[in-house]
Short mmCIF file of C-alpha atoms in Angstrom, two decimals:
data_model
loop_
_atom_site.label_atom_id
_atom_site.label_comp_id
_atom_site.label_asym_id
_atom_site.label_seq_id
_atom_site.Cartn_x
_atom_site.Cartn_y
_atom_site.Cartn_z
CA MET A 1 0.00 0.00 0.00
CA TYR A 2 2.82 2.41 0.89
CA GLU A 3 4.56 1.72 -2.42
CA LYS A 4 1.31 2.30 -4.29
CA ASN A 5 0.90 5.68 -2.55
CA ARG A 6 4.42 6.70 -3.58
CA LEU A 7 3.68 5.77 -7.19
CA ASN A 8 0.45 7.77 -7.06
CA ARG A 9 2.31 10.84 -5.77
CA VAL A 10 4.93 10.85 -8.53
CA TYR A 11 2.60 9.81 -11.36
CA PRO A 12 1.17 13.31 -12.17
CA ILE A 13 4.70 14.76 -12.19
CA LEU A 14 6.21 12.08 -14.42
CA LYS A 15 3.23 12.33 -16.74
CA GLN A 16 4.69 15.73 -17.77
CA TYR A 17 7.74 13.78 -19.06
CA ALA A 18 5.71 11.01 -20.75
CA LEU A 19 7.09 8.52 -18.22
CA GLU A 20 5.28 5.73 -16.39
CA PRO A 21 6.67 4.95 -12.90
CA HIS A 22 7.06 1.30 -11.85
CA PHE A 23 8.94 1.59 -8.55
CA VAL A 24 10.17 4.42 -6.29
CA GLU A 25 13.01 4.56 -3.74
CA GLU A 26 13.42 7.63 -1.50
CA TYR A 27 16.77 9.24 -0.63
CA GLY A 28 15.78 12.38 1.28
CA LEU A 29 14.79 15.06 -1.24
CA VAL A 30 15.80 12.82 -4.13
CA GLN A 31 13.76 9.89 -5.41
CA LYS A 32 15.14 7.07 -7.52
CA ILE A 33 12.40 6.21 -9.97
CA TYR A 34 12.25 3.10 -12.14
CA THR A 35 10.15 3.81 -15.22
CA ASN A 36 9.19 2.32 -18.57
CA LYS A 37 12.10 4.27 -20.13
CA GLY A 38 14.84 3.68 -17.59
CA ILE A 39 15.94 4.87 -14.14
CA PHE A 40 15.75 8.55 -13.21
CA ALA A 41 16.44 10.83 -10.23
CA MET A 42 13.73 13.33 -9.29
CA LYS A 43 14.64 16.19 -6.94
CA LYS A 44 12.24 18.38 -4.93
CA ILE A 45 13.24 22.03 -4.43
CA ASN A 46 11.77 25.25 -3.07
CA PRO A 47 9.82 27.01 -5.87
CA LYS A 48 11.42 30.34 -4.84
CA HIS A 49 14.81 29.05 -6.03
CA GLY A 50 13.58 27.35 -9.18
CA GLY A 51 13.94 30.18 -11.71
CA ASP A 52 17.47 31.24 -10.71
CA PHE A 53 18.63 27.65 -10.49
CA ILE A 54 17.56 26.80 -14.04
CA ARG A 55 18.97 30.06 -15.39
CA HIS A 56 22.43 29.46 -13.89
CA VAL A 57 22.57 25.91 -15.24
CA GLN A 58 21.55 27.06 -18.73
CA ASP A 59 24.15 29.87 -18.66
CA LEU A 60 26.88 27.35 -17.81
CA TYR A 61 25.84 25.08 -20.68
CA GLN A 62 25.92 28.04 -23.07
CA LYS A 63 29.46 28.91 -21.92
CA GLY A 64 30.65 25.40 -22.67
CA TYR A 65 30.58 23.84 -19.23
CA ASN A 66 28.84 20.47 -19.46
CA ARG A 67 29.99 18.64 -16.34
CA ILE A 68 26.57 19.16 -14.78
CA VAL A 69 24.13 16.32 -14.20
CA PRO A 70 21.71 16.89 -17.14
CA ILE A 71 18.25 18.23 -16.39
CA PHE A 72 15.57 16.76 -18.63
CA PRO A 73 12.84 18.98 -20.09
CA THR A 74 9.18 18.07 -19.91
CA VAL A 75 7.22 17.23 -23.05
CA ASP A 76 6.33 20.91 -23.47
CA GLY A 77 9.93 22.12 -22.87
CA ARG A 78 9.85 23.14 -19.19
CA TYR A 79 12.83 22.24 -16.98
CA ALA A 80 10.81 21.89 -13.78
CA VAL A 81 7.30 20.94 -12.74
CA LEU A 82 5.28 22.78 -10.10
CA HIS A 83 3.07 20.33 -8.23
CA GLU A 84 1.20 20.93 -4.96
CA ASN A 85 3.32 24.00 -4.09
CA GLU A 86 6.57 22.11 -4.62
CA MET A 87 8.93 22.17 -7.59
CA TYR A 88 10.50 19.06 -9.10
CA TYR A 89 13.12 18.45 -11.76
CA LEU A 90 14.30 15.26 -13.43
CA MET A 91 17.82 13.94 -14.03
CA PRO A 92 19.42 10.66 -15.05
CA TRP A 93 20.30 8.38 -12.15
CA LEU A 94 24.10 8.19 -11.98
CA ALA A 95 25.65 5.04 -10.58
CA ASN A 96 28.20 7.13 -8.61
CA GLU A 97 30.49 4.14 -8.21
CA GLU A 98 33.82 5.33 -6.88
CA LYS A 99 36.36 4.14 -9.43
CA GLU A 100 39.05 6.26 -7.78
CA ASN A 101 40.24 6.63 -4.21
CA ARG A 102 39.21 9.53 -2.00
CA TYR A 103 42.44 11.38 -2.79
CA GLU A 104 41.80 11.48 -6.54
CA ARG A 105 38.07 12.18 -6.10
CA HIS A 106 38.81 15.46 -4.31
CA HIS A 107 41.42 16.44 -6.87
CA GLN A 108 38.97 15.87 -9.71
CA LEU A 109 36.34 17.89 -7.83
CA PHE A 110 38.69 20.86 -7.48
CA ARG A 111 39.82 20.60 -11.12
CA GLU A 112 36.21 20.71 -12.26
CA LEU A 113 35.40 23.55 -9.87
CA ALA A 114 38.32 25.53 -11.32
CA ARG A 115 37.05 24.87 -14.85
CA LEU A 116 33.52 25.90 -13.87
CA HIS A 117 34.79 29.17 -12.41
CA SER A 118 37.13 29.88 -15.34
CA LEU A 119 34.45 29.38 -18.00
CA SER A 120 31.90 31.51 -16.12
CA SER A 121 34.38 34.25 -15.14
CA LYS A 122 33.64 37.86 -16.05
CA GLU A 123 34.53 41.34 -14.89
CA ILE A 124 31.96 43.70 -13.43
CA THR A 125 32.11 47.36 -12.49
CA ILE A 126 32.10 48.23 -8.79
CA LYS A 127 31.95 51.78 -7.52
CA LYS A 128 34.92 52.80 -5.38
CA GLU A 129 32.49 54.00 -2.72
CA GLU A 130 30.91 50.54 -2.48
CA ARG A 131 34.31 48.85 -2.12
CA THR A 132 35.36 51.36 0.56
CA GLU A 133 32.07 50.92 2.41
CA HIS A 134 32.48 47.14 2.47
CA TYR A 135 36.09 47.46 3.65
CA GLU A 136 35.33 49.97 6.41
CA LYS A 137 32.34 48.00 7.67
CA THR A 138 34.32 44.73 7.81
CA LEU A 139 37.34 46.40 9.39
CA GLN A 140 35.16 48.02 12.04
CA GLU A 141 33.55 44.66 12.90
CA TRP A 142 36.91 42.92 13.20
CA GLU A 143 38.42 45.71 15.31
CA LYS A 144 35.44 45.39 17.67
CA GLU A 145 36.25 41.69 17.90
CA LEU A 146 39.80 42.60 18.93
CA GLU A 147 38.37 44.79 21.69
CA PHE A 148 36.15 41.93 22.84
CA LEU A 149 39.09 39.52 22.89
CA GLU A 150 41.10 41.83 25.16
CA GLY A 151 38.12 42.71 27.35
CA PHE A 152 37.13 39.08 27.92
CA LEU A 153 40.76 38.24 28.70
CA GLU A 154 40.86 40.91 31.43
CA THR A 155 37.56 39.64 32.86
CA CYS A 156 38.89 36.08 33.07
CA GLU A 157 42.19 37.14 34.64
CA GLN A 158 40.40 39.09 37.40
CA ARG A 159 38.60 35.98 38.65
CA GLU A 160 40.04 34.19 41.65
CA TYR A 161 38.76 30.87 40.30
CA MET A 162 38.29 30.58 36.56
CA SER A 163 35.73 28.26 35.01
CA PRO A 164 36.94 25.51 32.59
CA PHE A 165 35.74 27.64 29.67
CA GLU A 166 37.57 30.73 30.91
CA LEU A 167 40.77 28.73 31.40
CA SER A 168 40.46 27.31 27.87
CA TYR A 169 39.95 30.82 26.55
CA ILE A 170 43.00 32.20 28.36
CA LEU A 171 45.19 29.40 26.98
CA SER A 172 43.85 29.96 23.45
CA TYR A 173 43.86 33.77 23.51
CA HIS A 174 47.22 34.30 21.82
CA ASP A 175 46.36 32.07 18.84
CA ILE A 176 42.96 33.71 18.35
CA TYR A 177 44.50 37.17 18.60
CA GLN A 178 47.20 36.29 16.05
CA ALA A 179 44.64 34.87 13.61
CA LEU A 180 42.44 37.95 13.85
CA ASN A 181 45.41 40.28 13.39
CA PHE A 182 46.49 38.28 10.33
CA SER A 183 42.98 38.61 8.86
CA ILE A 184 42.96 42.36 9.42
CA LYS A 185 46.43 42.77 7.90
CA LYS A 186 45.45 40.87 4.74
CA LEU A 187 42.21 42.81 4.51
CA LYS A 188 44.15 46.09 4.63
CA ASP A 189 46.59 44.78 2.01
CA TRP A 190 43.63 43.85 -0.20
CA TYR A 191 42.10 47.30 0.12
CA GLU A 192 45.39 49.06 -0.67
CA LYS A 193 45.68 46.88 -3.76
CA THR A 194 42.14 47.52 -5.01
CA LYS A 195 40.97 50.88 -3.64
CA ASP A 196 41.52 52.69 -6.96
CA SER A 197 40.05 49.91 -9.10
CA GLU A 198 36.48 49.86 -10.36
CA LYS A 199 36.65 46.29 -11.63
CA ALA A 200 36.11 42.95 -9.91
CA ARG A 201 35.94 39.37 -11.13
CA ILE A 202 32.88 37.25 -10.47
CA VAL A 203 32.08 33.67 -11.40
CA THR A 204 29.11 31.34 -11.19
CA VAL A 205 29.30 29.98 -7.65
CA HIS A 206 27.89 26.49 -7.14
CA GLY A 207 26.79 27.38 -3.62
CA LYS A 208 27.26 24.05 -1.85
CA ILE A 209 30.36 22.23 -3.07
CA SER A 210 30.58 18.74 -1.61
CA THR A 211 31.70 15.26 -2.65
CA GLU A 212 28.03 14.30 -2.18
CA HIS A 213 27.18 16.75 -4.97
CA PHE A 214 29.91 15.49 -7.31
CA LEU A 215 28.62 12.32 -8.90
CA TYR A 216 30.25 9.81 -11.23
CA ASN A 217 28.71 8.18 -14.28
CA GLU A 218 29.44 4.65 -15.44
CA LYS A 219 32.54 5.84 -17.35
CA GLY A 220 34.05 7.43 -14.24
CA TYR A 221 33.47 11.08 -15.21
CA GLY A 222 32.47 13.47 -12.42
CA TYR A 223 29.45 15.77 -12.67
CA PHE A 224 28.21 18.50 -10.35
CA SER A 225 24.65 18.32 -9.09
CA ASN A 226 22.52 20.35 -6.66
CA PHE A 227 22.86 23.82 -8.23
CA GLU A 228 19.88 25.20 -6.29
CA ARG A 229 22.11 27.69 -4.42
CA ALA A 230 24.04 28.83 -7.49
CA LYS A 231 24.73 32.57 -7.74
CA GLN A 232 27.20 35.13 -9.08
CA GLY A 233 30.04 35.93 -6.71
CA SER A 234 33.68 35.52 -5.76
CA PRO A 235 35.20 32.03 -6.25
CA ILE A 236 36.14 31.98 -2.55
CA HIS A 237 32.42 31.59 -1.74
CA ASP A 238 32.72 28.00 -3.02
CA ILE A 239 36.18 27.16 -1.70
CA LEU A 240 36.10 28.50 1.87
CA PRO A 241 32.99 26.64 3.14
CA PHE A 242 34.36 23.35 1.76
CA LEU A 243 37.72 23.86 3.48
CA SER A 244 36.02 24.90 6.72
CA ARG A 245 33.93 21.71 6.79
CA THR A 246 36.98 19.59 6.03
CA LEU A 247 39.14 21.20 8.71
CA LYS A 248 36.45 21.09 11.40
CA SER A 249 37.88 17.99 13.05
CA TYR A 250 40.46 16.87 15.58
CA PRO A 251 43.86 18.61 15.32
CA LYS A 252 45.67 17.56 12.15
CA ARG A 253 48.19 18.78 9.60
CA SER A 254 46.05 18.72 6.48
CA GLU A 255 48.51 18.51 3.60
CA GLU A 256 45.65 17.27 1.42
CA CYS A 257 43.78 20.58 1.81
CA ILE A 258 46.88 22.42 0.60
CA GLU A 259 47.06 20.09 -2.42
CA TRP A 260 43.37 20.70 -3.23
CA ILE A 261 43.86 24.47 -3.10
CA TYR A 262 46.85 24.35 -5.42
CA THR A 263 45.06 21.93 -7.74
CA TYR A 264 42.36 24.58 -8.07
CA LEU A 265 44.89 27.41 -8.51
CA LYS A 266 46.72 25.47 -11.23
CA PHE A 267 43.60 25.54 -13.42
CA SER A 268 42.06 28.81 -12.21
CA PRO A 269 44.71 31.10 -10.65
CA PHE A 270 43.69 33.85 -8.24
CA LYS A 271 44.62 37.40 -9.03
CA GLU A 272 46.84 38.99 -6.37
CA ASP A 273 43.94 40.85 -4.73
CA GLU A 274 41.78 37.69 -4.75
CA PHE A 275 44.54 35.75 -3.00
CA LEU A 276 44.79 38.43 -0.30
CA LEU A 277 41.04 38.34 0.27
CA PHE A 278 41.09 34.53 0.36
CA GLN A 279 43.80 34.61 3.04
CA SER A 280 41.93 37.24 5.04
CA TYR A 281 38.60 35.42 5.19
CA PHE A 282 40.15 31.96 5.53
CA ALA A 283 42.22 33.05 8.55
CA HIS A 284 39.40 34.90 10.29
CA PRO A 285 38.62 33.03 13.56
CA GLY A 286 34.88 33.61 13.29
CA ALA A 287 33.73 30.26 14.70
CA VAL A 288 35.84 30.40 17.87
CA MET A 289 34.98 34.10 18.34
CA ARG A 290 31.24 33.37 18.18
CA SER A 291 31.67 30.58 20.73
CA ALA A 292 33.44 32.95 23.16
CA GLU A 293 30.89 35.72 22.63
CA ARG A 294 27.95 33.38 23.27
CA TYR A 295 29.53 32.23 26.52
CA PHE A 296 30.27 35.80 27.61
CA LYS A 297 26.70 36.96 26.94
CA ASN A 298 25.00 33.91 28.41
CA ARG A 299 27.41 32.42 30.93
CA TYR A 300 26.56 28.78 31.70
CA GLY A 301 23.42 29.09 29.57
CA ASN A 302 24.31 26.02 27.50
CA GLY A 303 26.11 24.25 30.34
CA GLU A 304 29.77 24.69 31.20
CA ARG A 305 30.88 21.34 29.83
CA LYS A 306 28.95 21.70 26.58
CA SER A 307 30.19 25.25 26.04
CA THR A 308 33.80 24.29 26.73
CA LEU A 309 33.71 21.31 24.36
CA HIS A 310 32.16 23.47 21.63
CA PHE A 311 34.85 26.12 22.11
CA GLN A 312 37.58 23.48 21.95
CA LYS A 313 36.29 22.17 18.60
CA GLN A 314 36.25 25.67 17.13
CA TYR A 315 39.78 26.21 18.43
CA TRP A 316 40.89 23.02 16.67
CA LEU A 317 39.42 24.43 13.44
CA LEU A 318 41.47 27.60 13.96
CA LYS A 319 44.69 25.61 14.48
CA ASN A 320 44.03 23.35 11.47
CA THR A 321 43.39 26.43 9.33
CA GLU A 322 46.50 28.11 10.69
CA TYR A 323 48.66 25.20 9.53
CA VAL A 324 47.24 25.36 5.98
CA LEU A 325 47.75 29.12 5.80
CA MET A 326 51.30 29.01 7.11
CA ARG A 327 52.22 26.28 4.63
CA MET A 328 50.72 28.37 1.84
CA GLU A 329 52.74 31.39 2.98
CA GLU A 330 55.87 29.23 2.85
CA ILE A 331 55.02 27.89 -0.62
CA GLU A 332 54.37 31.39 -1.98
CA ARG A 333 57.63 32.65 -0.49
CA GLN A 334 59.56 29.79 -2.08
CA LYS A 335 57.90 30.45 -5.44
CA ALA A 336 58.80 34.15 -5.24
CA GLU A 337 62.42 33.33 -4.36
CA ALA A 338 62.67 30.83 -7.21
CA LYS A 339 61.22 33.37 -9.65
CA ALA A 340 63.67 36.04 -8.51
CA ALA A 341 66.61 33.64 -8.79
CA ALA A 342 65.57 32.66 -12.32
CA GLN A 343 65.58 36.25 -13.58
CA PRO A 344 68.91 37.24 -15.23
CA LYS A 345 70.82 39.95 -13.40
CA GLU A 346 70.96 43.28 -15.22
CA GLU A 347 74.40 44.00 -16.56
CA VAL A 348 75.91 47.23 -15.32
CA GLN A 349 77.11 49.33 -18.26
CA PRO A 350 80.40 51.30 -18.03
CA LYS A 351 79.86 55.02 -17.42
CA GLU A 352 81.49 55.96 -20.73
CA GLU A 353 79.20 53.62 -22.68
CA ALA A 354 76.13 54.82 -20.84
CA GLN A 355 76.98 58.43 -21.58
CA ASN A 356 77.44 57.69 -25.27
#
C-alpha cells in the first residue's frame, strides 16, 4: 500500500515527461524512480529558487561547461514541474560508483570547480564608494572583535577561580588574537591593492560544493549536481565553506587541503587581490569568536561542559586552518624566491658607454 501511494504521488509529475513509474526509492529530497524508459532521479526544491537555479545551469551550458548532471525537459519544454506547491526536476540516475580513491576524487572535484569558475568568469564594475564601504564595515567589525578579545581576557584574569571555559579561553587567547590580526592585515593589504580599481571578477558559484554533490557516471566522469544555491560571486564563496567543513575535526596537519587548493589554482589562478582576500577570510577566527561571545553573553546558559567542548572544537578548526595558511605562505615565499633567482641579473654598463 505504501509503495502504491508513492507511485500515485509521482505519477502526475512524471506524466509531464511522458514517463510511467514502476517503482520508487526515497533518498531524502531525491527519489530514484524506475520507469518504462529507464531509471531517473527526481529532486524536490523550493519554488522560490527554481527560476534562478535553471537560469544558472543554462548559462553554464551556453558557456561550454557540461559537467553538470543533465536536467531533462518536460514534453512541453519546461525544466521543472510545479506540483502541490513544490517544484520538481528530473535527471538521469548516476551510478556514482567510486572508481578512484578519496584522494583522486577530491582532486577531480577541485579541477572541475576551477574549470567551472574559469568558464563563467567575467569582470563587473564596482563603484569605489561601495568597495570602501564594504572594507570599512568589515574592518570596524573585526576591530570590535579585537576589543572583545582583550576585554574578555581581562575579565577572566580578574577571577580568583576561573571556570573551565575561561581557562580554555586564556590558553587559546594568543592564537585567536594572532589569527584575527592576520585577517585584518590581509584585509588592509587587499584594500590598498584595489581601492583605486572599479573592476572585480565574479564567477558562477555552485553554492554548496561537496563530494556528495559530485557524482560519477558509469565511465568514471564526475558531474556537479545540486545547483539550487548557485549565484554570481567571488570564487572563494565555493572554496572557503568546503575547506572549513573539512578542517572542522580533531587537530591535524592537512597537507591534502593544501594540495586541493593548489590543484584549483593550477587551473584557475587567483589574481593577487583575490589571493589576499582569500587569506583574510580563511584566517578569520569567526567560529571560535562566536563561541566565546555566546559564553560571555550567556554564561553557563548552555552548560559549562557543553560550552567548553564546543569552544575546543572551534579552536581546533582555527589551528588546522593556521597550519594550511602558514604552509601556503611558505610555498608562496619559495615560489617568489625561485622566480627572482631565475631572472637574469641586469648587466651594469660602463659610465662611458652609458653616456654615449
